[in-house]
mmCIF file of N, CA and C in Angstrom:
data_model
loop_
_atom_site.group_PDB
_atom_site.id
_atom_site.type_symbol
_atom_site.label_atom_id
_atom_site.label_comp_id
_atom_site.label_asym_id
_atom_site.label_seq_id
_atom_site.Cartn_x
_atom_site.Cartn_y
_atom_site.Cartn_z
ATOM 1 N N MET A 1 0.857 -1.166 0.000
ATOM 2 C CA MET A 1 0.000 0.000 0.000
ATOM 3 C C MET A 1 0.910 1.239 0.000
ATOM 4 N N PRO A 2 0.612 2.221 -0.832
ATOM 5 C CA PRO A 2 1.419 3.451 -0.840
ATOM 6 C C PRO A 2 1.390 4.150 0.518
ATOM 7 N N ASN A 3 2.514 4.736 0.904
ATOM 8 C CA ASN A 3 2.630 5.389 2.222
ATOM 9 C C ASN A 3 1.554 6.444 2.485
ATOM 10 N N PRO A 4 1.222 7.325 1.522
ATOM 11 C CA PRO A 4 0.159 8.311 1.802
ATOM 12 C C PRO A 4 -1.199 7.657 2.072
ATOM 13 N N VAL A 5 -1.492 6.567 1.364
ATOM 14 C CA VAL A 5 -2.756 5.861 1.579
ATOM 15 C C VAL A 5 -2.747 5.206 2.954
ATOM 16 N N LEU A 6 -1.641 4.597 3.301
ATOM 17 C CA LEU A 6 -1.499 3.965 4.607
ATOM 18 C C LEU A 6 -1.637 4.989 5.730
ATOM 19 N N ALA A 7 -0.996 6.146 5.576
ATOM 20 C CA ALA A 7 -1.069 7.193 6.596
ATOM 21 C C ALA A 7 -2.503 7.699 6.762
ATOM 22 N N ALA A 8 -3.209 7.907 5.644
ATOM 23 C CA ALA A 8 -4.592 8.387 5.714
ATOM 24 C C ALA A 8 -5.495 7.332 6.349
ATOM 25 N N THR A 9 -5.260 6.081 6.007
ATOM 26 C CA THR A 9 -6.057 4.992 6.580
ATOM 27 C C THR A 9 -5.851 4.898 8.081
ATOM 28 N N GLU A 10 -4.594 4.983 8.513
ATOM 29 C CA GLU A 10 -4.302 4.906 9.948
ATOM 30 C C GLU A 10 -4.894 6.091 10.704
ATOM 31 N N ALA A 11 -4.827 7.291 10.126
ATOM 32 C CA ALA A 11 -5.396 8.473 10.779
ATOM 33 C C ALA A 11 -6.909 8.337 10.918
ATOM 34 N N THR A 12 -7.555 7.853 9.865
ATOM 35 C CA THR A 12 -9.007 7.656 9.915
ATOM 36 C C THR A 12 -9.362 6.603 10.953
ATOM 37 N N PHE A 13 -8.614 5.518 10.968
ATOM 38 C CA PHE A 13 -8.859 4.446 11.938
ATOM 39 C C PHE A 13 -8.716 4.971 13.368
ATOM 40 N N ARG A 14 -7.679 5.769 13.632
ATOM 41 C CA ARG A 14 -7.493 6.335 14.981
ATOM 42 C C ARG A 14 -8.655 7.254 15.355
ATOM 43 N N SER A 15 -9.121 8.020 14.385
ATOM 44 C CA SER A 15 -10.240 8.925 14.632
ATOM 45 C C SER A 15 -11.510 8.145 14.986
ATOM 46 N N ILE A 16 -11.736 7.063 14.271
ATOM 47 C CA ILE A 16 -12.918 6.235 14.532
ATOM 48 C C ILE A 16 -12.806 5.564 15.891
ATOM 49 N N GLU A 17 -11.683 4.903 16.127
ATOM 50 C CA GLU A 17 -11.508 4.132 17.356
ATOM 51 C C GLU A 17 -11.371 5.015 18.589
ATOM 52 N N GLY A 18 -10.962 6.271 18.417
ATOM 53 C CA GLY A 18 -10.820 7.181 19.548
ATOM 54 C C GLY A 18 -12.138 7.430 20.261
ATOM 55 N N ASN A 19 -13.217 7.515 19.505
ATOM 56 C CA ASN A 19 -14.545 7.702 20.079
ATOM 57 C C ASN A 19 -15.551 7.324 19.001
ATOM 58 N N ILE A 20 -15.854 6.056 18.931
ATOM 59 C CA ILE A 20 -16.673 5.547 17.826
ATOM 60 C C ILE A 20 -18.073 6.153 17.807
ATOM 61 N N ASP A 21 -18.679 6.381 18.976
ATOM 62 C CA ASP A 21 -20.016 6.973 19.007
ATOM 63 C C ASP A 21 -20.018 8.369 18.410
ATOM 64 N N ARG A 22 -19.040 9.180 18.809
ATOM 65 C CA ARG A 22 -18.947 10.542 18.273
ATOM 66 C C ARG A 22 -18.711 10.500 16.766
ATOM 67 N N PHE A 23 -17.844 9.579 16.338
ATOM 68 C CA PHE A 23 -17.557 9.470 14.907
ATOM 69 C C PHE A 23 -18.826 9.147 14.119
ATOM 70 N N ILE A 24 -19.580 8.156 14.587
ATOM 71 C CA ILE A 24 -20.787 7.750 13.864
ATOM 72 C C ILE A 24 -21.824 8.869 13.864
ATOM 73 N N LYS A 25 -21.998 9.523 14.994
ATOM 74 C CA LYS A 25 -23.021 10.564 15.094
ATOM 75 C C LYS A 25 -22.643 11.853 14.387
ATOM 76 N N LEU A 26 -21.375 12.244 14.448
ATOM 77 C CA LEU A 26 -20.983 13.569 13.969
ATOM 78 C C LEU A 26 -20.116 13.589 12.706
ATOM 79 N N ARG A 27 -19.360 12.533 12.449
ATOM 80 C CA ARG A 27 -18.383 12.619 11.368
ATOM 81 C C ARG A 27 -18.606 11.643 10.222
ATOM 82 N N LEU A 28 -19.429 10.631 10.420
ATOM 83 C CA LEU A 28 -19.607 9.606 9.395
ATOM 84 C C LEU A 28 -20.067 10.197 8.070
ATOM 85 N N SER A 29 -20.979 11.162 8.124
ATOM 86 C CA SER A 29 -21.486 11.770 6.884
ATOM 87 C C SER A 29 -20.380 12.469 6.089
ATOM 88 N N GLU A 30 -19.334 12.925 6.776
ATOM 89 C CA GLU A 30 -18.201 13.550 6.079
ATOM 90 C C GLU A 30 -17.531 12.553 5.134
ATOM 91 N N TYR A 31 -17.633 11.293 5.456
ATOM 92 C CA TYR A 31 -17.030 10.244 4.636
ATOM 93 C C TYR A 31 -18.043 9.654 3.651
ATOM 94 N N LEU A 32 -19.273 9.440 4.107
ATOM 95 C CA LEU A 32 -20.268 8.791 3.264
ATOM 96 C C LEU A 32 -20.773 9.677 2.128
ATOM 97 N N ASP A 33 -21.013 10.949 2.395
ATOM 98 C CA ASP A 33 -21.563 11.815 1.356
ATOM 99 C C ASP A 33 -20.640 11.934 0.146
ATOM 100 N N PRO A 34 -19.345 12.212 0.333
ATOM 101 C CA PRO A 34 -18.466 12.246 -0.848
ATOM 102 C C PRO A 34 -18.375 10.887 -1.553
ATOM 103 N N ALA A 35 -18.360 9.813 -0.783
ATOM 104 C CA ALA A 35 -18.303 8.476 -1.393
ATOM 105 C C ALA A 35 -19.585 8.200 -2.178
ATOM 106 N N ARG A 36 -20.716 8.616 -1.646
ATOM 107 C CA ARG A 36 -21.999 8.439 -2.334
ATOM 108 C C ARG A 36 -21.999 9.201 -3.656
ATOM 109 N N HIS A 37 -21.483 10.410 -3.671
ATOM 110 C CA HIS A 37 -21.418 11.200 -4.903
ATOM 111 C C HIS A 37 -20.458 10.577 -5.918
ATOM 112 N N ARG A 38 -19.319 10.087 -5.441
ATOM 113 C CA ARG A 38 -18.367 9.443 -6.359
ATOM 114 C C ARG A 38 -18.959 8.170 -6.961
ATOM 115 N N MET A 39 -19.630 7.382 -6.136
ATOM 116 C CA MET A 39 -20.248 6.150 -6.624
ATOM 117 C C MET A 39 -21.387 6.464 -7.594
ATOM 118 N N ALA A 40 -22.174 7.482 -7.299
ATOM 119 C CA ALA A 40 -23.269 7.871 -8.191
ATOM 120 C C ALA A 40 -22.727 8.277 -9.561
ATOM 121 N N LYS A 41 -21.672 9.045 -9.566
ATOM 122 C CA LYS A 41 -21.066 9.467 -10.833
ATOM 123 C C LYS A 41 -20.556 8.250 -11.602
ATOM 124 N N PHE A 42 -19.916 7.343 -10.911
ATOM 125 C CA PHE A 42 -19.379 6.133 -11.530
ATOM 126 C C PHE A 42 -20.488 5.284 -12.152
ATOM 127 N N LEU A 43 -21.639 5.183 -11.455
ATOM 128 C CA LEU A 43 -22.743 4.348 -11.910
ATOM 129 C C LEU A 43 -23.724 5.074 -12.826
ATOM 130 N N GLY A 44 -23.566 6.395 -12.940
ATOM 131 C CA GLY A 44 -24.508 7.161 -13.744
ATOM 132 C C GLY A 44 -25.861 7.281 -13.055
ATOM 133 N N ALA A 45 -25.827 7.411 -11.750
ATOM 134 C CA ALA A 45 -27.059 7.516 -10.949
ATOM 135 C C ALA A 45 -27.018 8.820 -10.162
ATOM 136 N N GLY A 46 -28.110 9.137 -9.498
ATOM 137 C CA GLY A 46 -28.138 10.280 -8.607
ATOM 138 C C GLY A 46 -27.643 9.864 -7.234
ATOM 139 N N PRO A 47 -27.003 10.759 -6.486
ATOM 140 C CA PRO A 47 -26.510 10.391 -5.157
ATOM 141 C C PRO A 47 -27.622 9.932 -4.212
ATOM 142 N N GLU A 48 -28.842 10.409 -4.446
ATOM 143 C CA GLU A 48 -29.958 9.982 -3.595
ATOM 144 C C GLU A 48 -30.355 8.530 -3.881
ATOM 145 N N GLU A 49 -29.827 7.957 -4.964
ATOM 146 C CA GLU A 49 -30.126 6.562 -5.302
ATOM 147 C C GLU A 49 -29.082 5.591 -4.744
ATOM 148 N N ILE A 50 -28.039 6.107 -4.138
ATOM 149 C CA ILE A 50 -26.951 5.275 -3.619
ATOM 150 C C ILE A 50 -27.145 5.068 -2.124
ATOM 151 N N VAL A 51 -27.121 3.812 -1.721
ATOM 152 C CA VAL A 51 -27.286 3.462 -0.318
ATOM 153 C C VAL A 51 -26.161 2.522 0.074
ATOM 154 N N PHE A 52 -25.510 2.812 1.179
ATOM 155 C CA PHE A 52 -24.480 1.928 1.706
ATOM 156 C C PHE A 52 -25.114 1.026 2.759
ATOM 157 N N VAL A 53 -24.797 -0.246 2.696
ATOM 158 C CA VAL A 53 -25.332 -1.220 3.639
ATOM 159 C C VAL A 53 -24.171 -1.920 4.328
ATOM 160 N N PRO A 54 -24.415 -2.502 5.499
ATOM 161 C CA PRO A 54 -23.323 -3.127 6.247
ATOM 162 C C PRO A 54 -22.744 -4.373 5.603
ATOM 163 N N SER A 55 -23.531 -5.069 4.780
ATOM 164 C CA SER A 55 -23.042 -6.302 4.166
ATOM 165 C C SER A 55 -23.880 -6.620 2.939
ATOM 166 N N CYS A 56 -23.377 -7.530 2.117
ATOM 167 C CA CYS A 56 -24.133 -7.909 0.917
ATOM 168 C C CYS A 56 -25.436 -8.614 1.293
ATOM 169 N N SER A 57 -25.422 -9.439 2.340
ATOM 170 C CA SER A 57 -26.655 -10.125 2.712
ATOM 171 C C SER A 57 -27.698 -9.134 3.231
ATOM 172 N N HIS A 58 -27.266 -8.095 3.933
ATOM 173 C CA HIS A 58 -28.185 -7.060 4.407
ATOM 174 C C HIS A 58 -28.807 -6.334 3.212
ATOM 175 N N GLY A 59 -27.983 -5.970 2.248
ATOM 176 C CA GLY A 59 -28.481 -5.283 1.059
ATOM 177 C C GLY A 59 -29.447 -6.141 0.266
ATOM 178 N N LEU A 60 -29.092 -7.402 0.070
ATOM 179 C CA LEU A 60 -29.957 -8.320 -0.665
ATOM 180 C C LEU A 60 -31.285 -8.499 0.058
ATOM 181 N N ASN A 61 -31.227 -8.652 1.364
ATOM 182 C CA ASN A 61 -32.434 -8.767 2.187
ATOM 183 C C ASN A 61 -33.336 -7.557 2.000
ATOM 184 N N THR A 62 -32.751 -6.382 2.090
ATOM 185 C CA THR A 62 -33.519 -5.139 1.980
ATOM 186 C C THR A 62 -34.196 -5.028 0.626
ATOM 187 N N VAL A 63 -33.449 -5.291 -0.427
ATOM 188 C CA VAL A 63 -34.009 -5.168 -1.778
ATOM 189 C C VAL A 63 -35.091 -6.213 -2.023
ATOM 190 N N LEU A 64 -34.782 -7.477 -1.776
ATOM 191 C CA LEU A 64 -35.737 -8.539 -2.093
ATOM 192 C C LEU A 64 -37.014 -8.459 -1.280
ATOM 193 N N ARG A 65 -36.911 -8.019 -0.030
ATOM 194 C CA ARG A 65 -38.097 -7.953 0.817
ATOM 195 C C ARG A 65 -38.961 -6.725 0.529
ATOM 196 N N ASN A 66 -38.460 -5.793 -0.267
ATOM 197 C CA ASN A 66 -39.230 -4.593 -0.571
ATOM 198 C C ASN A 66 -39.721 -4.526 -2.011
ATOM 199 N N LEU A 67 -39.509 -5.586 -2.766
ATOM 200 C CA LEU A 67 -40.059 -5.653 -4.121
ATOM 201 C C LEU A 67 -41.460 -6.246 -4.052
ATOM 202 N N LEU A 68 -42.306 -5.832 -4.968
ATOM 203 C CA LEU A 68 -43.632 -6.429 -5.073
ATOM 204 C C LEU A 68 -43.518 -7.623 -6.013
ATOM 205 N N TRP A 69 -43.788 -8.806 -5.501
ATOM 206 C CA TRP A 69 -43.664 -10.031 -6.282
ATOM 207 C C TRP A 69 -44.995 -10.398 -6.886
ATOM 208 N N ASN A 70 -44.974 -10.788 -8.153
ATOM 209 C CA ASN A 70 -46.174 -11.196 -8.866
ATOM 210 C C ASN A 70 -46.076 -12.663 -9.265
ATOM 211 N N GLU A 71 -47.207 -13.267 -9.543
ATOM 212 C CA GLU A 71 -47.212 -14.664 -9.971
ATOM 213 C C GLU A 71 -46.327 -14.823 -11.208
ATOM 214 N N GLY A 72 -45.493 -15.837 -11.169
ATOM 215 C CA GLY A 72 -44.607 -16.108 -12.296
ATOM 216 C C GLY A 72 -43.258 -15.425 -12.204
ATOM 217 N N ASP A 73 -43.071 -14.515 -11.237
ATOM 218 C CA ASP A 73 -41.764 -13.885 -11.058
ATOM 219 C C ASP A 73 -40.732 -14.941 -10.685
ATOM 220 N N ILE A 74 -39.518 -14.704 -11.090
ATOM 221 C CA ILE A 74 -38.461 -15.684 -10.866
ATOM 222 C C ILE A 74 -37.289 -15.013 -10.153
ATOM 223 N N ILE A 75 -36.778 -15.673 -9.120
ATOM 224 C CA ILE A 75 -35.536 -15.262 -8.471
ATOM 225 C C ILE A 75 -34.461 -16.219 -8.971
ATOM 226 N N ILE A 76 -33.409 -15.675 -9.546
ATOM 227 C CA ILE A 76 -32.309 -16.516 -10.015
ATOM 228 C C ILE A 76 -31.099 -16.244 -9.141
ATOM 229 N N GLY A 77 -30.603 -17.278 -8.509
ATOM 230 C CA GLY A 77 -29.425 -17.143 -7.651
ATOM 231 C C GLY A 77 -28.234 -17.809 -8.316
ATOM 232 N N GLY A 78 -27.093 -17.162 -8.230
ATOM 233 C CA GLY A 78 -25.881 -17.751 -8.784
ATOM 234 C C GLY A 78 -25.298 -18.792 -7.851
ATOM 235 N N LYS A 79 -24.624 -19.758 -8.408
ATOM 236 C CA LYS A 79 -24.051 -20.807 -7.565
ATOM 237 C C LYS A 79 -22.721 -20.394 -6.957
ATOM 238 N N TYR A 80 -22.185 -19.236 -7.341
ATOM 239 C CA TYR A 80 -20.872 -18.827 -6.843
ATOM 240 C C TYR A 80 -20.931 -17.686 -5.844
ATOM 241 N N HIS A 81 -22.114 -17.272 -5.413
ATOM 242 C CA HIS A 81 -22.179 -16.190 -4.423
ATOM 243 C C HIS A 81 -22.127 -16.760 -3.013
ATOM 244 N N LEU A 82 -22.044 -15.882 -2.047
ATOM 245 C CA LEU A 82 -21.954 -16.305 -0.648
ATOM 246 C C LEU A 82 -23.170 -17.137 -0.249
ATOM 247 N N PRO A 83 -22.960 -18.209 0.482
ATOM 248 C CA PRO A 83 -24.092 -19.059 0.895
ATOM 249 C C PRO A 83 -25.179 -18.299 1.652
ATOM 250 N N ILE A 84 -24.799 -17.332 2.478
ATOM 251 C CA ILE A 84 -25.805 -16.580 3.239
ATOM 252 C C ILE A 84 -26.747 -15.834 2.304
ATOM 253 N N CYS A 85 -26.276 -15.468 1.119
ATOM 254 C CA CYS A 85 -27.112 -14.732 0.171
ATOM 255 C C CYS A 85 -28.181 -15.614 -0.473
ATOM 256 N N GLN A 86 -28.125 -16.916 -0.251
ATOM 257 C CA GLN A 86 -29.165 -17.808 -0.753
ATOM 258 C C GLN A 86 -30.334 -17.900 0.218
ATOM 259 N N PHE A 87 -30.131 -17.494 1.459
ATOM 260 C CA PHE A 87 -31.146 -17.659 2.494
ATOM 261 C C PHE A 87 -32.412 -16.856 2.197
ATOM 262 N N THR A 88 -32.282 -15.559 1.920
ATOM 263 C CA THR A 88 -33.459 -14.718 1.695
ATOM 264 C C THR A 88 -34.241 -15.143 0.458
ATOM 265 N N PRO A 89 -33.578 -15.364 -0.695
ATOM 266 C CA PRO A 89 -34.369 -15.825 -1.846
ATOM 267 C C PRO A 89 -35.117 -17.124 -1.566
ATOM 268 N N ARG A 90 -34.489 -18.057 -0.858
ATOM 269 C CA ARG A 90 -35.170 -19.324 -0.547
ATOM 270 C C ARG A 90 -36.347 -19.095 0.410
ATOM 271 N N LEU A 91 -36.165 -18.196 1.388
ATOM 272 C CA LEU A 91 -37.261 -17.860 2.305
ATOM 273 C C LEU A 91 -38.424 -17.234 1.548
ATOM 274 N N LEU A 92 -38.107 -16.315 0.642
ATOM 275 C CA LEU A 92 -39.160 -15.677 -0.148
ATOM 276 C C LEU A 92 -39.883 -16.701 -1.006
ATOM 277 N N HIS A 93 -39.123 -17.627 -1.571
ATOM 278 C CA HIS A 93 -39.725 -18.680 -2.382
ATOM 279 C C HIS A 93 -40.726 -19.482 -1.553
ATOM 280 N N LEU A 94 -40.331 -19.845 -0.337
ATOM 281 C CA LEU A 94 -41.228 -20.596 0.539
ATOM 282 C C LEU A 94 -42.446 -19.767 0.941
ATOM 283 N N ALA A 95 -42.227 -18.497 1.259
ATOM 284 C CA ALA A 95 -43.319 -17.628 1.693
ATOM 285 C C ALA A 95 -44.317 -17.377 0.570
ATOM 286 N N HIS A 96 -43.834 -17.397 -0.679
ATOM 287 C CA HIS A 96 -44.698 -17.089 -1.821
ATOM 288 C C HIS A 96 -44.991 -18.319 -2.666
ATOM 289 N N SER A 97 -44.791 -19.500 -2.107
ATOM 290 C CA SER A 97 -44.961 -20.708 -2.916
ATOM 291 C C SER A 97 -46.381 -20.828 -3.461
ATOM 292 N N ASN A 98 -47.362 -20.311 -2.749
ATOM 293 C CA ASN A 98 -48.734 -20.337 -3.265
ATOM 294 C C ASN A 98 -48.935 -19.331 -4.383
ATOM 295 N N ASP A 99 -48.057 -18.321 -4.471
ATOM 296 C CA ASP A 99 -48.150 -17.307 -5.527
ATOM 297 C C ASP A 99 -47.320 -17.687 -6.748
ATOM 298 N N ASN A 100 -46.706 -18.870 -6.724
ATOM 299 C CA ASN A 100 -45.920 -19.366 -7.844
ATOM 300 C C ASN A 100 -44.662 -18.524 -8.094
ATOM 301 N N LEU A 101 -44.015 -18.068 -7.051
ATOM 302 C CA LEU A 101 -42.719 -17.411 -7.174
ATOM 303 C C LEU A 101 -41.678 -18.505 -7.282
ATOM 304 N N GLN A 102 -40.866 -18.452 -8.325
ATOM 305 C CA GLN A 102 -39.906 -19.521 -8.574
ATOM 306 C C GLN A 102 -38.519 -19.127 -8.106
ATOM 307 N N PHE A 103 -37.761 -20.116 -7.672
ATOM 308 C CA PHE A 103 -36.374 -19.890 -7.266
ATOM 309 C C PHE A 103 -35.512 -20.955 -7.893
ATOM 310 N N GLY A 104 -34.364 -20.542 -8.407
ATOM 311 C CA GLY A 104 -33.431 -21.511 -8.965
ATOM 312 C C GLY A 104 -32.060 -20.891 -9.100
ATOM 313 N N GLY A 105 -31.043 -21.709 -9.130
ATOM 314 C CA GLY A 105 -29.683 -21.228 -9.342
ATOM 315 C C GLY A 105 -29.390 -21.126 -10.831
ATOM 316 N N THR A 106 -28.294 -20.501 -11.170
ATOM 317 C CA THR A 106 -27.950 -20.341 -12.578
ATOM 318 C C THR A 106 -27.600 -21.668 -13.223
ATOM 319 N N ASP A 107 -27.357 -22.680 -12.400
ATOM 320 C CA ASP A 107 -27.062 -23.997 -12.952
ATOM 321 C C ASP A 107 -28.339 -24.827 -13.113
ATOM 322 N N VAL A 108 -29.494 -24.193 -12.867
ATOM 323 C CA VAL A 108 -30.772 -24.879 -12.961
ATOM 324 C C VAL A 108 -31.569 -24.253 -14.113
ATOM 325 N N ALA A 109 -32.175 -25.089 -14.931
ATOM 326 C CA ALA A 109 -33.019 -24.578 -16.008
ATOM 327 C C ALA A 109 -34.295 -24.033 -15.406
ATOM 328 N N ILE A 110 -34.639 -22.800 -15.757
ATOM 329 C CA ILE A 110 -35.841 -22.157 -15.216
ATOM 330 C C ILE A 110 -36.743 -21.791 -16.388
ATOM 331 N N HIS A 111 -37.986 -22.190 -16.303
ATOM 332 C CA HIS A 111 -38.947 -21.936 -17.383
ATOM 333 C C HIS A 111 -40.092 -21.099 -16.850
ATOM 334 N N ARG A 112 -40.576 -20.203 -17.662
ATOM 335 C CA ARG A 112 -41.746 -19.415 -17.288
ATOM 336 C C ARG A 112 -42.964 -20.016 -17.885
#
């Protein structure tokens, strides 16, 4: 890691660990807002469309549980993603089994 990057990382880490509550309440937005704008520009989206989540499973949970599912909708899960990320799609499949929500991995043939 380049020395300037290492120095900045260590300074940020010390600032966070020095008083984590104060950092989260008062300083976190100083880091998230610029990152949100940079990510929005990179993705061609608006900064209000960018949301940071604590983990991929948290993000997947949030998205999948807030979509409106219709009969015949299909959830396709890849066989190479984290095992925890299969939990929510499988739960949704079970919860909507009467609505004909289908679940399958990319290695499974799925027909509509």
